[in-house]
Coordinates of C-alpha atoms and ligand atoms in Angstrom, one line a residue:
M1 CA -76.5 -21.2 61.5
K2 CA -75.9 -18.6 58.8
I3 CA -73.2 -20.8 57.3
F4 CA -75.6 -23.7 57.1
S5 CA -78.3 -21.6 55.4
R6 CA -75.7 -20.4 52.9
F7 CA -74.6 -23.9 52.3
A8 CA -78.2 -25.0 51.7
I9 CA -78.7 -22.2 49.1
F10 CA -75.6 -23.4 47.3
V11 CA -76.7 -27.0 47.3
G12 CA -80.2 -25.9 46.2
L13 CA -78.7 -23.9 43.3
G14 CA -76.6 -26.8 42.3
V15 CA -79.6 -29.1 42.2
L16 CA -81.5 -26.5 40.2
L17 CA -78.7 -26.0 37.7
S18 CA -78.2 -29.7 37.3
G19 CA -81.8 -29.6 35.8
C20 CA -80.3 -27.6 32.9
A21 CA -79.2 -30.8 31.2
A22 CA -79.1 -31.6 27.5
S23 CA -82.9 -31.2 27.0
S24 CA -82.9 -27.6 28.3
P25 CA -84.3 -25.3 25.5
T26 CA -81.2 -23.1 25.1
F27 CA -79.3 -22.3 21.9
L28 CA -76.3 -23.8 23.8
N29 CA -77.9 -27.2 23.3
S30 CA -77.9 -26.6 19.5
A31 CA -79.9 -28.7 17.2
S32 CA -79.4 -26.6 14.1
L33 CA -76.9 -24.8 12.0
I34 CA -78.1 -21.4 13.3
A35 CA -78.1 -22.3 17.0
G36 CA -74.7 -23.9 16.4
H37 CA -73.2 -20.7 15.1
E38 CA -74.9 -18.7 17.9
A39 CA -73.4 -21.1 20.5
S40 CA -69.9 -20.8 19.0
L41 CA -70.1 -17.0 19.1
Y42 CA -71.4 -17.1 22.7
W43 CA -68.6 -19.3 23.9
E44 CA -65.9 -17.3 22.1
I45 CA -67.1 -14.0 23.7
F46 CA -67.7 -15.7 27.1
I47 CA -64.2 -17.1 27.2
E48 CA -62.7 -13.8 26.1
T49 CA -64.6 -11.9 28.8
L50 CA -63.8 -14.6 31.4
I51 CA -60.1 -14.1 30.7
I52 CA -60.4 -10.3 31.0
F53 CA -62.4 -10.7 34.2
I54 CA -59.8 -13.0 35.7
L55 CA -56.9 -10.7 34.7
I56 CA -58.6 -7.6 36.1
I57 CA -60.0 -9.1 39.3
G58 CA -56.6 -10.9 39.8
A59 CA -54.8 -7.6 39.5
F60 CA -57.2 -6.0 42.0
I61 CA -56.7 -8.8 44.5
W62 CA -52.9 -8.7 44.0
I63 CA -52.8 -5.0 44.6
F64 CA -55.1 -5.2 47.6
I65 CA -52.8 -7.8 49.2
R66 CA -49.6 -6.1 48.2
D67 CA -50.6 -2.7 49.5
R68 CA -52.7 -3.7 52.5
D69 CA -52.4 -2.0 55.9
R70 CA -49.8 -4.0 57.8
C71 CA -50.3 -3.7 61.6
G72 CA -51.1 0.0 61.4
K73 CA -48.2 0.8 59.1
K74 CA -49.7 2.7 56.2
I75 CA -48.3 1.6 52.8
V76 CA -48.3 4.2 50.1
P77 CA -48.3 2.3 46.7
P78 CA -46.3 3.7 43.8
Q79 CA -47.9 6.7 42.3
I80 CA -47.9 6.9 38.6
Y81 CA -48.5 10.1 36.6
G82 CA -48.1 11.0 32.9
K83 CA -47.2 7.5 31.6
L84 CA -48.6 7.2 28.1
A85 CA -48.4 3.4 28.2
W86 CA -51.1 3.3 31.0
A87 CA -53.6 4.8 28.5
A88 CA -52.3 3.4 25.3
V89 CA -52.2 -0.3 26.4
P90 CA -55.8 -0.5 27.6
L91 CA -56.9 1.5 24.5
L92 CA -55.1 -0.9 22.2
A93 CA -56.6 -3.9 24.1
I94 CA -60.1 -2.5 23.7
V95 CA -59.6 -1.8 20.0
L96 CA -58.2 -5.3 19.4
L97 CA -60.8 -7.1 21.4
D98 CA -63.7 -5.1 19.9
G99 CA -62.2 -5.7 16.4
A100 CA -62.0 -9.4 17.1
D101 CA -65.6 -9.4 18.4
F102 CA -66.8 -7.5 15.4
V103 CA -65.1 -10.0 13.0
A104 CA -66.7 -12.9 15.0
M105 CA -70.1 -11.3 14.9
A106 CA -69.9 -10.5 11.2
R107 CA -68.7 -14.0 10.4
T108 CA -71.7 -15.4 12.4
M109 CA -74.1 -13.1 10.6
F110 CA -72.9 -14.2 7.2
A111 CA -73.0 -17.9 8.3
V112 CA -76.7 -17.6 9.4
A113 CA -77.8 -15.6 6.4
P114 CA -80.7 -17.4 4.6
P115 CA -79.6 -19.8 2.0
A116 CA -80.7 -19.3 -1.6
A117 CA -84.3 -20.4 -2.1
S118 CA -84.9 -23.8 -3.6
S119 CA -88.0 -25.6 -4.8
Q120 CA -87.2 -28.3 -2.2
D121 CA -87.6 -25.8 0.7
I122 CA -90.6 -26.1 3.0
Q123 CA -92.6 -22.9 3.0
L124 CA -94.0 -22.2 6.5
H125 CA -96.3 -19.3 7.4
V126 CA -96.2 -18.6 11.1
I127 CA -99.0 -16.5 12.5
G128 CA -99.1 -15.1 16.0
H129 CA -102.4 -14.8 17.7
R130 CA -103.0 -13.9 21.3
W131 CA -102.1 -16.4 22.7
W132 CA -101.3 -19.3 20.3
W133 CA -99.3 -20.0 17.2
E134 CA -100.8 -20.9 13.8
F135 CA -98.6 -22.9 11.4
D136 CA -99.7 -22.8 7.8
Y137 CA -97.8 -25.1 5.3
K138 CA -98.3 -23.4 2.0
D139 CA -97.3 -26.2 -0.4
Q140 CA -98.8 -29.0 1.7
N141 CA -102.0 -27.0 2.1
I142 CA -102.4 -27.7 5.8
V143 CA -102.9 -25.6 8.8
T144 CA -102.1 -26.6 12.4
A145 CA -101.4 -24.9 15.7
N146 CA -98.7 -24.7 18.4
E147 CA -97.0 -27.9 17.3
L148 CA -94.7 -27.5 14.4
H149 CA -93.3 -30.4 12.3
I150 CA -90.3 -30.2 10.1
P151 CA -88.1 -32.9 8.4
V152 CA -84.5 -33.2 9.6
G153 CA -82.0 -31.6 7.2
A154 CA -84.6 -29.7 5.2
T155 CA -84.5 -25.9 4.8
V156 CA -87.7 -24.3 6.1
Q157 CA -88.3 -20.8 4.8
I158 CA -90.5 -19.1 7.3
T159 CA -92.7 -16.0 6.9
L160 CA -94.1 -14.5 10.1
D161 CA -97.2 -12.3 10.6
S162 CA -99.4 -11.4 13.4
V163 CA -103.1 -10.8 13.5
D164 CA -103.1 -8.7 16.6
V165 CA -100.1 -7.4 18.6
I166 CA -96.3 -7.9 18.4
H167 CA -95.2 -11.4 19.3
S168 CA -91.7 -12.9 18.9
F169 CA -91.0 -16.4 17.6
W170 CA -88.1 -18.3 19.2
V171 CA -87.2 -21.9 19.3
P172 CA -83.7 -21.4 20.7
Q173 CA -82.3 -24.8 19.8
L174 CA -83.4 -24.3 16.1
T175 CA -83.1 -20.7 15.2
G176 CA -82.7 -17.1 16.2
K177 CA -85.5 -14.9 17.5
T178 CA -87.7 -12.9 15.1
D179 CA -90.4 -10.4 15.9
V180 CA -93.9 -11.2 14.6
I181 CA -95.4 -7.8 13.8
P182 CA -98.9 -6.9 12.6
G183 CA -98.8 -5.3 9.2
Q184 CA -95.2 -6.4 8.5
T185 CA -94.1 -9.8 7.2
N186 CA -90.8 -10.9 8.6
H187 CA -88.7 -13.8 7.4
M188 CA -86.5 -16.4 9.0
W189 CA -85.3 -19.9 8.2
I190 CA -84.5 -23.2 10.0
T191 CA -82.4 -26.2 9.1
S192 CA -82.3 -28.7 11.9
D193 CA -79.7 -31.5 12.0
Q194 CA -81.2 -33.4 14.9
I195 CA -84.4 -35.4 15.2
G196 CA -86.3 -34.6 18.4
E197 CA -88.7 -32.2 20.1
F198 CA -87.7 -28.7 20.8
L199 CA -89.5 -26.1 22.9
G200 CA -90.0 -22.5 22.0
Q201 CA -91.8 -19.5 23.4
C202 CA -93.2 -16.1 22.5
T203 CA -90.5 -13.7 23.6
E204 CA -92.3 -10.4 23.2
F205 CA -94.7 -9.4 25.9
C206 CA -98.1 -9.6 24.3
G207 CA -100.6 -9.5 27.1
T208 CA -101.6 -11.5 30.2
E209 CA -101.0 -14.9 28.7
H210 CA -97.7 -14.1 27.0
A211 CA -95.9 -16.7 29.0
M212 CA -98.5 -19.3 27.8
M213 CA -97.7 -18.9 24.2
R214 CA -95.4 -21.8 23.6
I215 CA -94.2 -23.8 20.6
K216 CA -93.3 -27.4 20.3
A217 CA -91.1 -28.1 17.3
V218 CA -91.0 -31.7 16.2
V219 CA -88.0 -32.5 13.9
Q220 CA -88.5 -35.9 12.3
S221 CA -87.2 -38.1 9.6
Q222 CA -88.4 -37.3 6.0
A223 CA -90.6 -40.5 6.1
D224 CA -92.2 -39.5 9.4
F225 CA -92.8 -36.0 8.2
D226 CA -94.4 -37.2 5.0
A227 CA -96.7 -39.5 7.0
W228 CA -97.6 -36.5 9.3
V229 CA -98.4 -34.4 6.2
A230 CA -100.5 -37.1 4.6
N231 CA -102.5 -37.4 7.8
Q232 CA -102.9 -33.7 8.2
Q233 CA -104.2 -33.4 4.7
K234 CA -107.0 -35.9 5.4
P235 CA -110.5 -34.5 6.1
A236 CA -111.7 -34.5 9.6
A237 CA -112.9 -37.8 11.0
Q238 CA -116.6 -38.5 10.6
P239 CA -118.7 -39.2 13.7
K240 CA -120.0 -42.7 14.2
T241 CA -122.0 -42.9 17.4
D242 CA -124.9 -40.6 18.4
L243 CA -122.7 -38.9 21.0
E244 CA -120.0 -38.2 18.4
Q245 CA -122.6 -37.0 16.0
A246 CA -124.0 -34.5 18.6
G247 CA -120.4 -33.3 19.2
H248 CA -119.8 -32.9 15.5
T249 CA -123.0 -30.8 15.2
T250 CA -121.8 -28.5 17.9
V251 CA -118.3 -28.1 16.3
T252 CA -119.8 -27.2 13.0
T253 CA -122.3 -24.8 14.4
L254 CA -121.4 -23.2 17.8
C255 CA -117.6 -23.6 17.4
A256 CA -117.5 -22.9 13.7
S257 CA -117.3 -19.1 13.9
C258 CA -113.8 -19.4 15.5
H259 CA -112.6 -23.0 14.7
S260 CA -112.3 -24.7 11.4
L261 CA -112.8 -28.4 10.5
N262 CA -111.2 -27.9 7.1
P263 CA -107.5 -29.0 7.1
A264 CA -106.5 -26.2 4.8
E265 CA -108.6 -23.3 6.3
P266 CA -106.2 -20.4 6.6
E267 CA -105.3 -18.0 9.3
E268 CA -108.3 -15.7 9.6
K269 CA -110.1 -17.9 12.2
T270 CA -109.9 -16.7 15.8
G271 CA -109.1 -20.1 17.2
P272 CA -106.9 -23.1 16.2
N273 CA -107.8 -25.4 13.4
L274 CA -109.5 -28.5 14.9
T275 CA -109.3 -30.9 12.0
H276 CA -106.5 -33.0 13.5
L277 CA -106.6 -31.6 17.1
F278 CA -105.7 -34.9 18.8
S279 CA -102.7 -35.5 16.5
R280 CA -101.2 -32.8 18.7
S281 CA -99.8 -33.4 22.2
I282 CA -100.4 -29.9 23.5
F283 CA -103.2 -27.3 23.3
A284 CA -104.1 -23.8 24.4
G285 CA -100.9 -22.2 23.1
G286 CA -98.9 -25.2 24.4
T287 CA -100.1 -24.4 28.0
Y288 CA -101.5 -27.9 28.6
D289 CA -100.9 -31.5 27.5
L290 CA -103.8 -32.5 25.3
N291 CA -105.7 -35.3 27.0
D292 CA -109.3 -36.2 27.9
A293 CA -109.1 -34.7 31.4
N294 CA -107.5 -31.4 30.3
L295 CA -109.9 -31.1 27.3
R296 CA -112.9 -31.5 29.6
S297 CA -111.6 -29.0 32.1
W298 CA -111.0 -26.6 29.2
L299 CA -114.5 -27.0 27.7
K300 CA -116.0 -26.6 31.2
D301 CA -114.2 -23.3 32.0
P302 CA -111.5 -22.1 29.5
Q303 CA -111.2 -18.8 31.3
A304 CA -110.1 -20.6 34.5
M305 CA -107.4 -22.5 32.6
K306 CA -106.1 -19.6 30.6
P307 CA -107.6 -16.2 31.7
G308 CA -108.2 -13.7 29.0
N309 CA -108.3 -16.1 26.0
D310 CA -110.9 -15.6 23.4
M311 CA -113.0 -18.7 24.2
G312 CA -116.1 -17.6 26.2
V313 CA -118.8 -20.2 25.6
T314 CA -120.8 -21.9 28.3
L315 CA -121.4 -25.6 27.6
S316 CA -123.6 -28.0 29.4
P317 CA -122.2 -31.2 30.9
A318 CA -124.0 -33.1 28.1
Q319 CA -122.4 -30.9 25.4
I320 CA -119.0 -31.4 27.0
D321 CA -119.4 -35.2 26.8
Q322 CA -120.5 -34.9 23.2
L323 CA -117.6 -32.5 22.2
A324 CA -115.0 -34.6 24.0
A325 CA -116.3 -37.8 22.2
Y326 CA -116.0 -36.1 18.8
L327 CA -112.9 -34.0 19.3
E328 CA -110.9 -37.0 20.5
L329 CA -111.6 -38.7 17.1
L330 CA -109.7 -35.9 15.4
K331 CA -106.4 -37.7 15.3
Ligands
LIG401 CU1 -97.1 -13.5 22.0 CU2 -95.8 -12.8 23.9

């Protein structure tokens, strides 16, 4: 029975691991120059340690078999004392391996050093909030949340700040991890060589919803990025029906202390910029897909969907209908 349960565990693990396919958000599925260098360094050190592991465990197994107790006959293996080589060879091996690792690491560090700034670079200000990400495109004069857009091949110079506690920004397939610290501006950069969507995550524990502080990075062609920027720069959609008008009034009164309807309103707001809310596919720090059903559940009881978040208003069913009608216009 035991053997069957073990077999089931192995099969289960196999199925689970097979889920780690090409879309898995790991730097080993590199979509950028930085992650590519990280992956090369990882494999170099992994293969090196695997060889050492096999040699050492192989030697152990060989000695265990060679010197095993044979039918009660005790075997005394050769006893070695005072041989300099037994200390010198491992020491030399450690020095050589550590030296090789140091060179590989230094080479990687130089390779991922930020390139010289150019006027073509995209300047992105990332701001950590509990528990969502704000993305402020300085030159394009737009602000968005949780979903980050960049053109393929472009160098994106990123500055990182936090308005509250320490967060950490990491989209493994695109770039290394950088802490986002209140009172200290950190810098990083991205150049992605692959069009696609890449997931990221806050990687510094920042409170109860730390795990729900996600990032979706959308790498797109220059033309698609330009179209995205042009859309984000537009003012918020105007209400047409009475229902939408009522929703608009609520957004510009009740919601306005935390949310902005100005596409360029910078980071000081408590909640995400709503100007083009429905151009995004996710909300609430990337916790949920953005659709009518999830939006209505959120408006009804945001604390049930993401306990501890800053949104604490109570809305009537009529207000929820009005808000949903208006917010869904904000493409
Ligand atoms: Cu922000 Cu963890």
